[in-house]
Short mmCIF file of C-alpha atoms in Angstrom, two decimals:
data_model
loop_
_atom_site.label_atom_id
_atom_site.label_comp_id
_atom_site.label_asym_id
_atom_site.label_seq_id
_atom_site.Cartn_x
_atom_site.Cartn_y
_atom_site.Cartn_z
CA MET K 19 -5.24 43.57 10.58
CA GLY K 20 -3.66 41.79 7.20
CA GLU K 21 -4.44 38.28 6.02
CA TYR K 22 -1.43 35.40 6.61
CA GLU K 23 -0.93 32.35 5.26
CA VAL K 24 -0.38 29.58 7.44
CA THR K 25 2.07 26.86 6.16
CA VAL K 26 1.40 23.25 7.71
CA PRO K 27 4.35 21.17 7.24
CA ARG K 28 3.77 18.47 4.42
CA CYS K 29 4.46 14.42 5.85
CA ARG K 30 6.58 11.66 3.81
CA ALA K 31 4.20 8.56 3.92
CA VAL K 32 5.02 5.36 2.57
CA PHE K 33 1.73 3.84 1.24
CA LEU K 34 1.72 0.33 1.39
CA ASP K 35 -0.26 -2.81 -0.73
CA ARG K 36 -1.28 -5.40 1.62
CA ASP K 37 -1.74 -9.25 -0.33
CA GLY K 38 1.88 -9.91 -1.32
CA THR K 39 3.59 -6.96 0.16
CA LEU K 40 3.14 -6.71 4.16
CA THR K 41 1.75 -9.98 3.63
CA ARG K 42 2.56 -13.77 2.20
CA PRO K 43 1.45 -13.82 -1.07
CA ILE K 44 -0.86 -16.67 -1.84
CA VAL K 45 -0.30 -17.61 -4.94
CA ARG K 46 -2.03 -20.11 -7.37
CA ASP K 47 -0.94 -20.89 -11.30
CA GLY K 48 1.06 -17.90 -11.09
CA LYS K 49 -1.70 -15.42 -10.07
CA PRO K 50 -1.80 -13.77 -6.67
CA TYR K 51 -4.83 -13.75 -4.31
CA ALA K 52 -6.00 -12.37 -1.10
CA ALA K 53 -5.94 -14.32 2.24
CA MET K 54 -9.70 -15.59 2.77
CA THR K 55 -9.07 -16.56 6.55
CA LEU K 56 -7.52 -15.48 9.64
CA GLU K 57 -5.05 -18.56 8.96
CA GLU K 58 -4.00 -17.77 5.46
CA PHE K 59 -3.28 -14.03 6.88
CA GLN K 60 0.28 -14.21 7.45
CA LEU K 61 2.72 -11.25 7.57
CA ALA K 62 5.72 -11.20 5.25
CA ASP K 63 8.82 -12.01 7.07
CA ASP K 64 10.49 -8.78 6.32
CA ALA K 65 7.24 -6.74 7.19
CA ALA K 66 7.98 -5.81 10.81
CA GLU K 67 11.59 -4.59 10.16
CA ALA K 68 10.90 -3.09 7.23
CA CYS K 69 7.85 -0.72 9.05
CA ARG K 70 9.89 -0.09 11.69
CA LEU K 71 12.81 1.30 9.69
CA LEU K 72 10.46 3.36 7.81
CA LYS K 73 8.74 4.71 10.71
CA GLU K 74 11.88 5.38 12.42
CA ALA K 75 13.06 7.74 9.41
CA GLY K 76 10.02 9.33 10.13
CA PHE K 77 7.68 8.23 7.43
CA LEU K 78 3.62 7.93 7.63
CA LEU K 79 3.08 4.25 6.94
CA VAL K 80 -0.54 3.90 5.16
CA VAL K 81 -1.94 0.85 3.73
CA ALA K 82 -3.82 1.20 0.61
CA THR K 83 -5.78 -2.15 -0.21
CA ASN K 84 -8.84 -3.09 -2.49
CA GLN K 85 -10.54 -5.85 -0.95
CA PRO K 86 -13.27 -6.62 -3.71
CA ASP K 87 -14.32 -10.06 -2.40
CA VAL K 88 -16.49 -8.30 0.18
CA GLY K 89 -18.16 -6.39 -2.43
CA ARG K 90 -18.29 -9.47 -4.22
CA GLY K 91 -20.13 -11.00 -1.54
CA THR K 92 -17.60 -14.05 -1.40
CA LEU K 93 -15.79 -12.62 2.01
CA ARG K 94 -17.42 -11.32 5.23
CA ARG K 95 -15.89 -7.45 6.07
CA GLU K 96 -15.91 -8.59 9.59
CA ILE K 97 -12.96 -10.92 8.61
CA VAL K 98 -11.12 -7.94 6.57
CA GLU K 99 -11.58 -5.89 9.50
CA GLN K 100 -9.99 -8.66 11.82
CA MET K 101 -7.28 -8.74 9.53
CA HIS K 102 -6.81 -5.06 9.37
CA ALA K 103 -6.81 -5.24 13.48
CA ARG K 104 -4.25 -7.44 13.47
CA LEU K 105 -1.87 -5.27 11.06
CA MET K 106 -2.75 -2.32 13.29
CA ARG K 107 -1.17 -4.50 16.33
CA GLU K 108 1.76 -5.99 14.91
CA LEU K 109 2.94 -3.08 12.73
CA PRO K 110 3.17 0.61 13.08
CA LEU K 111 1.02 1.58 10.63
CA ASP K 112 -0.78 5.02 10.94
CA ARG K 113 -4.03 4.31 8.86
CA ILE K 114 -5.57 1.72 6.57
CA GLU K 115 -7.59 2.89 3.46
CA VAL K 116 -9.59 -0.14 2.20
CA SER K 117 -11.52 -0.29 -1.13
CA TYR K 118 -14.42 -2.71 -0.85
CA ASP K 119 -15.78 -1.95 -4.50
CA SER K 120 -16.16 -5.20 -6.41
CA GLY K 121 -14.41 -3.78 -9.41
CA GLU K 122 -17.47 -4.46 -11.68
CA THR K 123 -18.18 -0.33 -12.10
CA PRO K 124 -15.27 2.32 -12.02
CA SER K 125 -14.46 3.75 -8.63
CA GLU K 126 -12.24 6.55 -7.72
CA PHE K 127 -10.84 4.53 -4.84
CA ARG K 128 -10.30 1.12 -6.13
CA LYS K 129 -6.61 0.82 -7.30
CA PRO K 130 -5.54 1.94 -9.81
CA ALA K 131 -7.48 4.74 -9.29
CA PRO K 132 -5.36 7.13 -6.76
CA GLY K 133 -8.56 8.06 -4.55
CA MET K 134 -7.35 6.27 -0.99
CA LEU K 135 -3.89 7.83 -1.71
CA LEU K 136 -5.43 11.22 -2.07
CA ARG K 137 -7.79 11.30 0.68
CA ALA K 138 -5.36 10.28 2.92
CA ALA K 139 -3.10 12.83 1.98
CA SER K 140 -5.77 15.23 2.16
CA GLU K 141 -6.77 14.37 5.66
CA LEU K 142 -3.05 13.58 7.20
CA GLY K 143 -1.34 16.45 5.46
CA ILE K 144 1.32 13.96 3.08
CA ASP K 145 3.22 15.77 0.24
CA LEU K 146 2.65 12.99 -2.45
CA ARG K 147 5.46 14.13 -4.40
CA ARG K 148 7.70 13.21 -1.39
CA SER K 149 6.03 9.77 -0.93
CA PHE K 150 6.12 6.20 -2.03
CA MET K 151 4.21 3.54 -3.29
CA VAL K 152 4.97 -0.13 -2.69
CA GLY K 153 2.86 -3.21 -4.16
CA ASP K 154 3.37 -6.13 -5.98
CA ARG K 155 0.55 -5.79 -9.00
CA TRP K 156 0.21 -3.42 -11.98
CA ARG K 157 -2.79 -1.46 -9.96
CA ASP K 158 -0.39 -0.23 -7.49
CA ILE K 159 1.97 1.18 -9.57
CA ASP K 160 -0.51 2.65 -12.03
CA CYS K 161 -2.11 4.08 -8.29
CA GLY K 162 1.16 5.43 -7.08
CA HIS K 163 1.99 7.36 -10.70
CA ALA K 164 -1.80 8.78 -10.77
CA ALA K 165 -1.54 9.78 -7.33
CA GLY K 166 2.39 11.55 -8.04
CA CYS K 167 4.17 9.22 -5.97
CA ARG K 168 7.52 7.47 -6.61
CA THR K 169 6.65 3.62 -7.01
CA VAL K 170 8.33 0.47 -6.05
CA TYR K 171 7.39 -2.91 -7.59
CA LEU K 172 7.68 -5.88 -5.20
CA ASP K 173 8.29 -8.21 -8.11
CA GLN K 174 6.60 -11.78 -7.17
CA ASP K 175 7.16 -13.27 -10.42
CA TYR K 176 3.28 -13.36 -10.89
CA GLN K 177 1.91 -14.15 -14.41
CA GLU K 178 0.96 -10.74 -14.76
CA SER K 179 2.21 -7.73 -17.05
CA LEU K 180 2.71 -4.37 -15.65
CA ARG K 181 1.08 -1.23 -17.51
CA GLN K 182 3.73 1.10 -16.23
CA GLN K 183 7.05 0.98 -15.57
CA PRO K 184 7.96 1.64 -11.63
CA ASP K 185 10.83 3.97 -10.14
CA TYR K 186 12.06 1.20 -8.58
CA ARG K 187 11.83 -2.69 -8.70
CA VAL K 188 12.57 -5.13 -5.86
CA LYS K 189 12.39 -8.47 -4.41
CA ASN K 190 10.81 -7.84 -1.11
CA LEU K 191 9.78 -5.08 1.33
CA GLY K 192 12.92 -4.92 2.93
CA GLU K 193 14.91 -3.76 -0.14
CA ALA K 194 12.23 -1.51 -0.98
CA ALA K 195 12.37 -0.05 2.68
CA ASN K 196 16.51 0.48 1.48
CA ILE K 197 15.46 1.77 -1.63
CA ILE K 198 13.35 4.49 0.36
CA LEU K 199 15.52 5.34 3.02
CA ALA K 200 18.31 6.04 0.47
CA VAL K 201 15.93 8.42 -1.91
CA ALA K 202 14.51 9.99 0.65
CA LYS K 203 18.23 10.87 2.17
CA GLN K 204 18.76 12.68 -1.54
CA MET K 205 15.43 14.47 -1.77
CA ARG K 206 15.90 16.61 1.60
#
């Protein structure tokens, strides 16, 4: 009997940063910060609708988030897990990838490294070349490029520079969803 190659269909995905992308940004002195309490953790106004549109178009939705405050000991992991349970209840997400690394030493999973995207792609059958990374920080854009995704930058006017240019630049997640849907039609 000969060998047969089985081809598994590769899915498209939208990788989404959490803080400042799916949730309202907390900005102090022009710099963004993660929510430290459940009360501070609020969905962005357009998050539910944008995620619904992307999901209906057949994209897997995967959150990729750095949560270094856990690694630094300034935020309890249980609080972050409660925040993520809330995201899973309120949005049509397929998975949440988290790096708890403090950032004090190099990590293959802490953005800008692409480890979270590569792991999700391997386990969920995602075609990274047909996928997108959406985020509001330079780390998100660099991560998406390193993984081979198209990148969408949510420009929140932070006092922070990008290190690489994104493929697309928008003001909110709703605009990001519209661009992704338009580009995805051309990629078929």
